[in-house]
Structure formats: C-alpha cells, structure tokens
mmCIF file of C-alpha atoms in Angstrom:
data_model
loop_
_atom_site.group_PDB
_atom_site.id
_atom_site.type_symbol
_atom_site.label_atom_id
_atom_site.label_comp_id
_atom_site.label_asym_id
_atom_site.label_seq_id
_atom_site.Cartn_x
_atom_site.Cartn_y
_atom_site.Cartn_z
ATOM 1 C CA MET A 1 39.272 -102.412 -63.823
ATOM 2 C CA ALA A 2 40.801 -104.177 -66.814
ATOM 3 C CA VAL A 3 40.674 -102.723 -70.267
ATOM 4 C CA PRO A 4 40.560 -105.512 -72.879
ATOM 5 C CA ILE A 5 42.989 -104.517 -75.630
ATOM 6 C CA ALA A 6 45.291 -106.691 -77.553
ATOM 7 C CA VAL A 7 49.033 -106.342 -76.898
ATOM 8 C CA LEU A 8 50.724 -105.115 -80.054
ATOM 9 C CA ASP A 9 54.091 -106.177 -81.294
ATOM 10 C CA CYS A 10 56.874 -103.734 -80.392
ATOM 11 C CA ASP A 11 57.811 -103.371 -84.054
ATOM 12 C CA LEU A 12 54.658 -101.179 -84.403
ATOM 13 C CA LEU A 13 56.268 -98.581 -82.188
ATOM 14 C CA LEU A 14 56.526 -95.136 -81.451
ATOM 15 C CA TYR A 15 56.011 -92.689 -84.278
ATOM 16 C CA GLY A 16 54.740 -92.706 -87.788
ATOM 17 C CA ARG A 17 54.496 -90.923 -91.112
ATOM 18 C CA GLY A 18 51.373 -88.709 -90.963
ATOM 19 C CA HIS A 19 51.448 -88.966 -87.173
ATOM 20 C CA ARG A 20 48.960 -91.823 -87.160
ATOM 21 C CA THR A 21 48.501 -93.258 -83.676
ATOM 22 C CA LEU A 22 47.188 -96.415 -82.253
ATOM 23 C CA ASP A 23 44.279 -95.858 -79.886
ATOM 24 C CA ARG A 24 45.153 -98.339 -77.163
ATOM 25 C CA PHE A 25 43.517 -96.641 -74.183
ATOM 26 C CA LYS A 26 41.039 -93.856 -73.604
ATOM 27 C CA LEU A 27 41.231 -91.893 -70.453
ATOM 28 C CA GLU A 28 37.552 -91.032 -70.638
ATOM 29 C CA ASP A 29 36.650 -94.798 -70.313
ATOM 30 C CA VAL A 30 38.100 -95.244 -66.832
ATOM 31 C CA THR A 31 37.576 -93.603 -63.419
ATOM 32 C CA ASP A 32 39.909 -91.176 -61.634
ATOM 33 C CA GLU A 33 40.273 -93.794 -58.940
ATOM 34 C CA TYR A 34 41.554 -96.351 -61.508
ATOM 35 C CA LEU A 35 44.028 -93.783 -62.892
ATOM 36 C CA VAL A 36 45.347 -92.872 -59.482
ATOM 37 C CA SER A 37 45.723 -96.444 -58.298
ATOM 38 C CA THR A 38 47.399 -97.624 -61.471
ATOM 39 C CA TYR A 39 49.293 -94.518 -62.744
ATOM 40 C CA GLY A 40 49.508 -92.348 -59.604
ATOM 41 C CA PHE A 41 47.783 -89.293 -60.924
ATOM 42 C CA PRO A 42 44.179 -88.182 -61.829
ATOM 43 C CA ARG A 43 42.797 -87.509 -65.226
ATOM 44 C CA GLN A 44 43.234 -83.673 -65.341
ATOM 45 C CA PHE A 45 46.849 -83.948 -64.344
ATOM 46 C CA ILE A 46 47.459 -86.502 -67.136
ATOM 47 C CA TYR A 47 45.735 -84.221 -69.627
ATOM 48 C CA TYR A 48 48.019 -81.401 -68.530
ATOM 49 C CA LEU A 49 51.090 -83.590 -69.161
ATOM 50 C CA VAL A 50 49.689 -84.520 -72.658
ATOM 51 C CA ASP A 51 49.400 -80.787 -73.496
ATOM 52 C CA LEU A 52 52.862 -80.114 -72.040
ATOM 53 C CA LEU A 53 54.815 -82.972 -73.622
ATOM 54 C CA GLY A 54 52.704 -83.848 -76.579
ATOM 55 C CA ALA A 55 54.803 -82.070 -79.247
ATOM 56 C CA SER A 56 57.983 -83.766 -77.916
ATOM 57 C CA LEU A 57 56.376 -87.141 -77.957
ATOM 58 C CA SER A 58 54.993 -86.821 -81.553
ATOM 59 C CA ARG A 59 58.314 -86.344 -83.442
ATOM 60 C CA PRO A 60 58.023 -88.089 -86.800
ATOM 61 C CA THR A 61 60.219 -91.049 -87.642
ATOM 62 C CA GLN A 62 60.257 -93.694 -90.397
ATOM 63 C CA ARG A 63 57.950 -95.943 -88.313
ATOM 64 C CA SER A 64 54.645 -96.900 -89.912
ATOM 65 C CA ARG A 65 52.640 -96.603 -86.738
ATOM 66 C CA ALA A 66 52.873 -94.479 -83.619
ATOM 67 C CA ILE A 67 52.084 -94.773 -79.908
ATOM 68 C CA SER A 68 50.143 -91.733 -78.859
ATOM 69 C CA PRO A 69 51.643 -89.200 -76.344
ATOM 70 C CA GLU A 70 48.800 -90.120 -73.918
ATOM 71 C CA THR A 71 49.760 -93.727 -73.930
ATOM 72 C CA GLN A 72 53.396 -92.926 -73.645
ATOM 73 C CA ILE A 73 52.764 -90.775 -70.673
ATOM 74 C CA LEU A 74 50.608 -93.417 -68.947
ATOM 75 C CA ALA A 75 53.409 -96.060 -69.504
ATOM 76 C CA ALA A 76 55.977 -93.643 -67.941
ATOM 77 C CA LEU A 77 53.779 -92.702 -65.048
ATOM 78 C CA GLY A 78 53.074 -96.365 -64.337
ATOM 79 C CA PHE A 79 56.783 -97.050 -64.143
ATOM 80 C CA TYR A 80 57.725 -94.006 -62.091
ATOM 81 C CA THR A 81 54.972 -94.765 -59.508
ATOM 82 C CA SER A 82 55.324 -98.498 -59.300
ATOM 83 C CA GLY A 83 58.970 -99.136 -60.075
ATOM 84 C CA SER A 84 58.388 -101.965 -62.479
ATOM 85 C CA PHE A 85 57.374 -102.832 -66.003
ATOM 86 C CA GLN A 86 54.512 -105.111 -64.991
ATOM 87 C CA THR A 87 52.807 -107.154 -67.711
ATOM 88 C CA ARG A 88 49.361 -106.176 -66.388
ATOM 89 C CA MET A 89 50.259 -102.475 -66.882
ATOM 90 C CA GLY A 90 51.395 -102.965 -70.437
ATOM 91 C CA ASP A 91 48.316 -105.074 -71.127
ATOM 92 C CA ALA A 92 46.007 -102.362 -69.764
ATOM 93 C CA ILE A 93 47.335 -99.815 -72.301
ATOM 94 C CA GLY A 94 48.005 -102.301 -75.104
ATOM 95 C CA ILE A 95 51.821 -102.351 -75.366
ATOM 96 C CA SER A 96 54.618 -104.738 -74.617
ATOM 97 C CA GLN A 97 57.235 -104.366 -71.905
ATOM 98 C CA ALA A 98 59.805 -103.415 -74.502
ATOM 99 C CA SER A 99 57.498 -100.693 -75.707
ATOM 100 C CA MET A 100 56.908 -99.518 -72.190
ATOM 101 C CA SER A 101 60.655 -99.130 -71.671
ATOM 102 C CA ARG A 102 60.922 -96.929 -74.850
ATOM 103 C CA CYS A 103 58.008 -94.837 -73.706
ATOM 104 C CA VAL A 104 59.654 -94.307 -70.292
ATOM 105 C CA ALA A 105 62.844 -93.174 -72.094
ATOM 106 C CA ASN A 106 60.868 -90.739 -74.339
ATOM 107 C CA VAL A 107 58.802 -89.168 -71.516
ATOM 108 C CA THR A 108 61.856 -88.909 -69.280
ATOM 109 C CA GLU A 109 63.779 -87.010 -71.879
ATOM 110 C CA ALA A 110 60.842 -84.695 -72.503
ATOM 111 C CA LEU A 111 60.546 -83.923 -68.785
ATOM 112 C CA VAL A 112 64.363 -83.369 -68.320
ATOM 113 C CA GLU A 113 64.238 -80.961 -71.300
ATOM 114 C CA ARG A 114 61.743 -78.852 -69.244
ATOM 115 C CA ALA A 115 63.492 -79.182 -65.893
ATOM 116 C CA SER A 116 64.571 -75.504 -65.722
ATOM 117 C CA GLN A 117 60.972 -74.420 -66.382
ATOM 118 C CA PHE A 118 59.751 -76.130 -63.230
ATOM 119 C CA ILE A 119 62.853 -76.323 -60.907
ATOM 120 C CA HIS A 120 64.407 -72.915 -60.202
ATOM 121 C CA PHE A 121 64.866 -70.246 -57.606
ATOM 122 C CA PRO A 122 62.485 -67.213 -57.730
ATOM 123 C CA GLU A 123 63.935 -64.074 -59.186
ATOM 124 C CA ASP A 124 61.549 -61.273 -58.492
ATOM 125 C CA GLU A 125 61.863 -59.478 -55.164
ATOM 126 C CA ALA A 126 58.276 -60.116 -53.991
ATOM 127 C CA THR A 127 58.537 -63.881 -54.464
ATOM 128 C CA VAL A 128 61.840 -64.024 -52.762
ATOM 129 C CA GLN A 129 60.437 -62.191 -49.731
ATOM 130 C CA SER A 130 57.473 -64.549 -49.758
ATOM 131 C CA LEU A 131 59.936 -67.493 -49.721
ATOM 132 C CA LYS A 132 61.731 -66.055 -46.684
ATOM 133 C CA ASP A 133 58.346 -65.329 -44.907
ATOM 134 C CA ASP A 134 57.199 -68.925 -45.384
ATOM 135 C CA PHE A 135 60.365 -70.286 -43.892
ATOM 136 C CA TYR A 136 60.232 -67.808 -41.041
ATOM 137 C CA GLY A 137 56.710 -68.925 -40.256
ATOM 138 C CA LEU A 138 57.938 -72.531 -39.624
ATOM 139 C CA ALA A 139 60.344 -71.943 -36.724
ATOM 140 C CA GLY A 140 61.391 -68.307 -36.645
ATOM 141 C CA MET A 141 64.543 -68.692 -38.784
ATOM 142 C CA PRO A 142 65.054 -65.472 -40.806
ATOM 143 C CA GLY A 143 66.516 -64.957 -44.274
ATOM 144 C CA VAL A 144 66.124 -68.474 -45.493
ATOM 145 C CA LEU A 145 66.098 -68.966 -49.218
ATOM 146 C CA GLY A 146 65.952 -72.774 -49.133
ATOM 147 C CA VAL A 147 66.968 -75.877 -47.272
ATOM 148 C CA VAL A 148 69.606 -78.191 -48.872
ATOM 149 C CA ASP A 149 70.581 -81.804 -48.394
ATOM 150 C CA CYS A 150 71.669 -84.927 -50.276
ATOM 151 C CA THR A 151 69.902 -88.212 -50.738
ATOM 152 C CA HIS A 152 71.051 -91.405 -52.299
ATOM 153 C CA VAL A 153 69.189 -93.431 -55.000
ATOM 154 C CA ALA A 154 70.312 -97.024 -55.656
ATOM 155 C CA ILE A 155 71.322 -97.946 -59.170
ATOM 156 C CA LYS A 156 72.755 -101.087 -60.751
ATOM 157 C CA ALA A 157 76.494 -101.420 -60.892
ATOM 158 C CA PRO A 158 77.866 -99.618 -64.012
ATOM 159 C CA ASN A 159 80.684 -102.139 -64.268
ATOM 160 C CA ALA A 160 82.914 -104.248 -62.040
ATOM 161 C CA GLU A 161 85.805 -101.833 -62.300
ATOM 162 C CA ASP A 162 83.974 -98.574 -61.582
ATOM 163 C CA LEU A 163 83.949 -97.929 -57.819
ATOM 164 C CA SER A 164 83.030 -94.264 -58.029
ATOM 165 C CA TYR A 165 79.339 -95.161 -57.490
ATOM 166 C CA VAL A 166 79.878 -97.299 -54.415
ATOM 167 C CA ASN A 167 78.758 -95.415 -51.344
ATOM 168 C CA ARG A 168 79.770 -95.902 -47.712
ATOM 169 C CA LYS A 169 77.297 -98.758 -47.372
ATOM 170 C CA GLY A 170 78.938 -100.672 -50.102
ATOM 171 C CA LEU A 171 75.951 -100.073 -52.528
ATOM 172 C CA HIS A 172 75.960 -98.476 -55.900
ATOM 173 C CA SER A 173 74.053 -95.153 -55.890
ATOM 174 C CA LEU A 174 73.699 -91.642 -57.143
ATOM 175 C CA ASN A 175 74.102 -88.901 -54.518
ATOM 176 C CA CYS A 176 71.442 -86.286 -55.408
ATOM 177 C CA LEU A 177 71.783 -82.661 -54.104
ATOM 178 C CA MET A 178 68.476 -80.867 -53.739
ATOM 179 C CA VAL A 179 67.076 -77.598 -52.373
ATOM 180 C CA CYS A 180 63.358 -76.986 -51.581
ATOM 181 C CA ASP A 181 61.193 -74.242 -50.209
ATOM 182 C CA ALA A 182 58.913 -74.344 -47.182
ATOM 183 C CA ARG A 183 56.183 -76.219 -49.095
ATOM 184 C CA GLY A 184 58.587 -78.868 -50.436
ATOM 185 C CA VAL A 185 58.782 -77.400 -53.933
ATOM 186 C CA LEU A 186 62.178 -78.137 -55.375
ATOM 187 C CA LEU A 187 64.301 -75.097 -56.231
ATOM 188 C CA SER A 188 67.395 -77.048 -57.326
ATOM 189 C CA ALA A 189 68.067 -80.700 -58.216
ATOM 190 C CA GLU A 190 71.396 -82.091 -59.230
ATOM 191 C CA THR A 191 70.868 -85.891 -59.649
ATOM 192 C CA HIS A 192 74.096 -87.031 -61.344
ATOM 193 C CA TRP A 193 76.773 -87.175 -58.644
ATOM 194 C CA PRO A 194 78.442 -90.556 -57.961
ATOM 195 C CA GLY A 195 77.525 -92.214 -54.636
ATOM 196 C CA SER A 196 81.066 -92.387 -53.451
ATOM 197 C CA LEU A 197 81.247 -88.634 -53.124
ATOM 198 C CA PRO A 198 80.438 -87.250 -49.559
ATOM 199 C CA ASP A 199 77.790 -84.550 -49.351
ATOM 200 C CA CYS A 200 80.247 -81.769 -48.705
ATOM 201 C CA THR A 201 82.172 -82.619 -51.915
ATOM 202 C CA VAL A 202 79.080 -82.767 -53.960
ATOM 203 C CA LEU A 203 78.096 -79.265 -52.787
ATOM 204 C CA GLN A 204 81.681 -77.960 -53.404
ATOM 205 C CA GLN A 205 81.558 -79.140 -57.014
ATOM 206 C CA ALA A 206 77.887 -78.371 -57.630
ATOM 207 C CA ALA A 207 76.396 -75.690 -59.902
ATOM 208 C CA LEU A 208 74.490 -74.533 -56.846
ATOM 209 C CA THR A 209 77.583 -73.298 -55.183
ATOM 210 C CA SER A 210 78.541 -71.228 -58.284
ATOM 211 C CA GLN A 211 75.026 -69.759 -58.331
ATOM 212 C CA PHE A 212 75.136 -68.695 -54.699
ATOM 213 C CA GLU A 213 78.757 -67.485 -54.727
ATOM 214 C CA THR A 214 78.141 -65.214 -57.664
ATOM 215 C CA GLU A 215 74.595 -63.962 -57.436
ATOM 216 C CA LEU A 216 71.921 -65.521 -55.243
ATOM 217 C CA HIS A 217 73.199 -65.211 -51.635
ATOM 218 C CA LYS A 218 72.629 -61.523 -51.074
ATOM 219 C CA ASN A 219 70.401 -60.866 -48.063
ATOM 220 C CA GLY A 220 69.647 -64.538 -47.500
ATOM 221 C CA TRP A 221 71.115 -68.077 -47.105
ATOM 222 C CA LEU A 222 70.385 -71.705 -47.404
ATOM 223 C CA LEU A 223 70.206 -74.020 -44.428
ATOM 224 C CA GLY A 224 72.320 -77.211 -44.459
ATOM 225 C CA ASP A 225 73.077 -79.894 -41.865
ATOM 226 C CA SER A 226 76.412 -80.728 -40.364
ATOM 227 C CA SER A 227 77.535 -82.673 -43.458
ATOM 228 C CA PHE A 228 78.253 -79.335 -45.047
ATOM 229 C CA PHE A 229 80.716 -76.512 -44.175
ATOM 230 C CA LEU A 230 79.516 -73.239 -42.874
ATOM 231 C CA ARG A 231 79.544 -70.502 -45.663
ATOM 232 C CA THR A 232 78.425 -66.985 -45.953
ATOM 233 C CA TRP A 233 75.344 -68.212 -47.853
ATOM 234 C CA LEU A 234 74.905 -71.600 -46.010
ATOM 235 C CA MET A 235 74.022 -71.596 -42.356
ATOM 236 C CA THR A 236 74.776 -74.893 -40.505
ATOM 237 C CA PRO A 237 74.019 -75.940 -36.875
ATOM 238 C CA LEU A 238 76.437 -75.201 -34.096
ATOM 239 C CA HIS A 239 78.492 -78.380 -33.326
ATOM 240 C CA ILE A 240 78.410 -77.922 -29.511
ATOM 241 C CA PRO A 241 75.749 -75.335 -28.484
ATOM 242 C CA GLU A 242 76.485 -73.743 -25.077
ATOM 243 C CA THR A 243 74.321 -70.767 -24.524
ATOM 244 C CA PRO A 244 70.427 -70.599 -24.593
ATOM 245 C CA ALA A 245 70.649 -68.497 -27.778
ATOM 246 C CA GLU A 246 72.757 -71.208 -29.455
ATOM 247 C CA TYR A 247 70.304 -73.922 -28.416
ATOM 248 C CA ARG A 248 67.355 -71.806 -29.780
ATOM 249 C CA TYR A 249 69.301 -71.294 -33.011
ATOM 250 C CA ASN A 250 69.920 -74.995 -33.374
ATOM 251 C CA MET A 251 66.357 -75.932 -32.538
ATOM 252 C CA ALA A 252 64.974 -73.423 -35.174
ATOM 253 C CA HIS A 253 67.528 -74.563 -37.659
ATOM 254 C CA SER A 254 66.562 -78.309 -37.176
ATOM 255 C CA ALA A 255 62.851 -77.663 -37.427
ATOM 256 C CA THR A 256 63.258 -75.679 -40.608
ATOM 257 C CA HIS A 257 65.731 -77.989 -42.284
ATOM 258 C CA ASN A 258 63.363 -80.874 -41.653
ATOM 259 C CA VAL A 259 61.366 -79.778 -44.674
ATOM 260 C CA ILE A 260 63.839 -81.236 -46.999
ATOM 261 C CA GLU A 261 63.723 -84.646 -45.249
ATOM 262 C CA GLN A 262 59.982 -84.591 -45.585
ATOM 263 C CA THR A 263 60.317 -83.712 -49.236
ATOM 264 C CA PHE A 264 62.635 -86.713 -49.853
ATOM 265 C CA ARG A 265 60.115 -88.981 -48.173
ATOM 266 C CA THR A 266 57.309 -87.474 -50.220
ATOM 267 C CA ILE A 267 59.216 -88.059 -53.513
ATOM 268 C CA ARG A 268 60.065 -91.667 -52.660
ATOM 269 C CA SER A 269 56.515 -92.383 -51.515
ATOM 270 C CA ARG A 270 55.060 -91.088 -54.786
ATOM 271 C CA PHE A 271 57.687 -92.395 -57.172
ATOM 272 C CA ARG A 272 58.407 -95.968 -56.058
ATOM 273 C CA CYS A 273 61.001 -96.384 -58.823
ATOM 274 C CA LEU A 274 63.310 -94.370 -56.523
ATOM 275 C CA ASP A 275 62.685 -96.033 -53.111
ATOM 276 C CA GLY A 276 64.299 -99.296 -53.676
ATOM 277 C CA SER A 277 61.188 -101.389 -52.909
ATOM 278 C CA LYS A 278 61.322 -102.946 -56.410
ATOM 279 C CA GLY A 279 65.072 -103.139 -56.606
ATOM 280 C CA THR A 280 67.642 -100.622 -57.996
ATOM 281 C CA LEU A 281 67.206 -98.569 -61.073
ATOM 282 C CA GLN A 282 68.336 -100.891 -63.822
ATOM 283 C CA TYR A 283 69.911 -98.219 -66.027
ATOM 284 C CA SER A 284 73.218 -96.583 -66.578
ATOM 285 C CA PRO A 285 74.136 -93.718 -64.183
ATOM 286 C CA GLU A 286 73.232 -91.120 -66.891
ATOM 287 C CA LYS A 287 69.769 -92.637 -67.589
ATOM 288 C CA SER A 288 69.115 -93.183 -63.823
ATOM 289 C CA SER A 289 69.963 -89.564 -63.215
ATOM 290 C CA HIS A 290 67.504 -88.480 -65.911
ATOM 291 C CA ILE A 291 64.731 -90.618 -64.425
ATOM 292 C CA ILE A 292 65.396 -89.118 -60.951
ATOM 293 C CA LEU A 293 65.242 -85.591 -62.452
ATOM 294 C CA ALA A 294 62.006 -86.392 -64.363
ATOM 295 C CA CYS A 295 60.447 -87.453 -61.103
ATOM 296 C CA CYS A 296 61.607 -84.264 -59.496
ATOM 297 C CA VAL A 297 59.897 -82.258 -62.284
ATOM 298 C CA LEU A 298 56.656 -84.265 -61.795
ATOM 299 C CA HIS A 299 56.875 -83.623 -58.061
ATOM 300 C CA ASN A 300 56.876 -79.874 -58.605
ATOM 301 C CA ILE A 301 54.138 -80.067 -61.186
ATOM 302 C CA SER A 302 52.039 -82.127 -58.813
ATOM 303 C CA LEU A 303 52.470 -79.509 -56.008
ATOM 304 C CA GLU A 304 51.601 -76.843 -58.500
ATOM 305 C CA HIS A 305 48.346 -78.635 -59.136
ATOM 306 C CA GLY A 306 47.612 -79.111 -55.431
ATOM 307 C CA LEU A 307 48.081 -82.914 -55.351
ATOM 308 C CA ASP A 308 49.018 -84.564 -52.093
ATOM 309 C CA VAL A 309 50.881 -87.826 -51.744
ATOM 310 C CA TRP A 310 48.345 -90.489 -52.524
ATOM 311 C CA SER A 311 50.320 -93.585 -51.358
ATOM 312 C CA SER A 312 51.385 -94.769 -47.949
ATOM 313 C CA PRO A 313 55.005 -94.068 -46.779
ATOM 314 C CA ALA A 314 57.603 -96.079 -48.645
ATOM 315 C CA THR A 315 58.748 -99.174 -46.758
ATOM 316 C CA GLY A 316 61.592 -100.401 -48.986
ATOM 317 C CA HIS A 317 63.536 -97.189 -49.271
ATOM 318 C CA MET A 318 67.345 -97.309 -49.529
ATOM 319 C CA GLU A 319 69.176 -96.809 -46.215
ATOM 320 C CA GLN A 320 71.135 -93.617 -46.511
ATOM 321 C CA PRO A 321 74.845 -93.675 -45.971
ATOM 322 C CA GLU A 322 75.903 -91.934 -42.840
ATOM 323 C CA GLU A 323 78.282 -88.986 -43.401
ATOM 324 C CA GLU A 324 81.417 -88.382 -41.261
ATOM 325 C CA TYR A 325 81.274 -84.834 -40.223
ATOM 326 C CA GLU A 326 84.360 -82.627 -39.850
ATOM 327 C CA GLN A 327 83.822 -79.335 -38.102
ATOM 328 C CA MET A 328 85.785 -76.779 -40.162
ATOM 329 C CA GLU A 329 83.630 -73.748 -39.527
ATOM 330 C CA SER A 330 86.503 -71.520 -38.369
ATOM 331 C CA MET A 331 88.090 -71.649 -41.812
ATOM 332 C CA ASP A 332 85.456 -69.086 -43.035
ATOM 333 C CA SER A 333 85.635 -66.241 -40.470
ATOM 334 C CA GLU A 334 83.121 -64.167 -42.390
ATOM 335 C CA ALA A 335 80.607 -67.038 -42.389
ATOM 336 C CA CYS A 336 81.243 -67.359 -38.589
ATOM 337 C CA ARG A 337 80.594 -63.633 -38.178
ATOM 338 C CA ILE A 338 77.336 -63.752 -40.155
ATOM 339 C CA ARG A 339 76.020 -66.699 -38.110
ATOM 340 C CA GLN A 340 77.087 -65.023 -34.775
ATOM 341 C CA GLU A 341 75.246 -61.863 -35.836
ATOM 342 C CA LEU A 342 72.178 -63.956 -36.671
ATOM 343 C CA LEU A 343 72.318 -65.499 -33.172
ATOM 344 C CA LEU A 344 72.582 -62.137 -31.393
ATOM 345 C CA THR A 345 69.938 -60.476 -33.523
ATOM 346 C CA HIS A 346 67.222 -63.174 -33.532
ATOM 347 C CA PHE A 347 67.941 -65.730 -30.921
ATOM 348 C CA SER A 348 69.389 -63.862 -27.892
#
C-alpha cells in the first residue's frame, strides 16, 4: 500500500524552532500488516517507541522544520529490518535517503542511550532464582545464570592499513559477545570488539568478566562453548567425555547452550541489516557497533511485548569464523573442582 506524499528536500531536516514537525506519514492511515511488512513491527510497538524515544528525537536545533519522532522511528526500523535505504521506503514516509540516514543515526543513539535499561542481569533474588529454574527446565542443567557466545557481524573495511577487524575468514567484522536467558532475552551485549580477536580474548577483556569475577557469579555460572576457558563462573563442555555422567553433562550443556545460537538466528532474521544479505554495514566500526546494540535493545523490547520473529530465517547471513580451541582447563583447579562437583551431584 503506497502513501502518496512528496519527497522533501533534506535541507528541511530534523528539528526546528518551536518544535514544528512535518506530517509525512500517519500510522492510523495504514494497516498493521503494512507496518509489519515494511517496518518489521506492528502499530502498538511503534507507538511505544515513540513514547520511549520521543523526547530524545525532539531536541531543538536551528533548523526551520523538523522530522517527527514517529517518522524518524519508521525510517530507522525500515533500515534495521531491511538492511537498505530503499527509495520506496523513503517515498512512503516522505523523506530522502539522506534524511533516512540521519534518522537512523538519531534513533540508534537514542536506543544506545537506553541500552542499560533493557539489557542487564536481574538483581533481586526471586528473579535470579526464576532465571535458574527456566534454564534447568530446558535440559536439567542447574545453577545457570545465562549462556554466552560470540557472533560476527560484517562491516566495511575501516581503512587499508587497519587489520584488527579482519577475522579468520579474511572478512572485516565486529566480534560481538552476548549473554541471554532461557527465553532469548539478552542480559549482556558487547558489540564493539574487533573481528580479529578470538572469542576467548574478547571474553578475557570484556566488562562481563569483571562483573562476574567481582559480584555476579555467586551460587551460579554462565555456560560457554569450547572457545572459552573453564572458569569458576563459566562452565564449558568436557573435551573428551569418558563416563556416562560426563556424557550426560555434555548433552545437557549443549542443549542449554543452544539457546544463544537460536537467539543469534532470531536477531539476524528480524534485523536484516546484520545478516549480510544486503551487504556489510557501511559505517565505521563505532557506528556499526551502535547499530548492532540498538538492534539488541529492540530485540529485548520486542520479547517484552510478546512479539515473535515475523520473517523467514535469514539466508544471507555471514559465515561465522571457526575458532581454534585450546584445552587449558587444568590451569584453573578451582574451576575444575566446581565442574567435577556438578558432575557428581547432578549427572552421576
């Protein structure tokens, strides 16, 4: 369904004295089906974002006209969920591609400012226990506070000399460290790490490690795959299981850890700007990192609103670099003791 509105010159952009806005597009004039197919989300979700971000998107400047928060949000959602600044999308809301790019930048920064509001570990005891119970219900793995893994998102080459973003596949990327709960809600997202860094190095340098080593790992742990080293707060699979208990532990570990892989697929499926089907993110590493984090915030908000993935699985996603694993579990004897106790208590 097309909305016949003239495309305005980008000099008439974003904000204005007296907060006057240009009414390019009215949500009430189109169906939910149109909004979902074009912008990825239904009307009530978009209204929620307008309420959430409206103040940040209405900051006054010296411009004589303004693009409304509603239109800015539609432009950003259109890019996040399609991966391109299509002319037809700009035409539908009455702005140029240059204006769409500015809208994406504004909405991205507004979402990043609110990341800690929507992406965080629970703190109260009842919610933490509920988190553990949900994970235990998946495959019988006790004490799990989250599952952790890394995923690469392709970006354009920053410059010819900078090889820090070149991953093992020879492609430029950001290596994003994330943790989710049993429903796929993100509890932590660090999206700025250069693609050349292996997963274990990213975790070693991450804020997540500082959190768990100082405060969050009491009476629980994260689950990570063999790209990470065993720690007192991070349970990894056994490299070579031998006993029935060890096989049961590894099976429960794998079934539980699979949630983070499903979450990565969900995020790429909903936010096609990240899956590589329309090419790499054409921004600097810093701006690309912010776009990824903004999509993570929207992912959590969408789950909070009970929204399922509306699109089919992504077909053009970036092939993830394979990690070379080194088994160094014996370096942390206390971590080995904790895992052995877990084996004896719950899987023997």
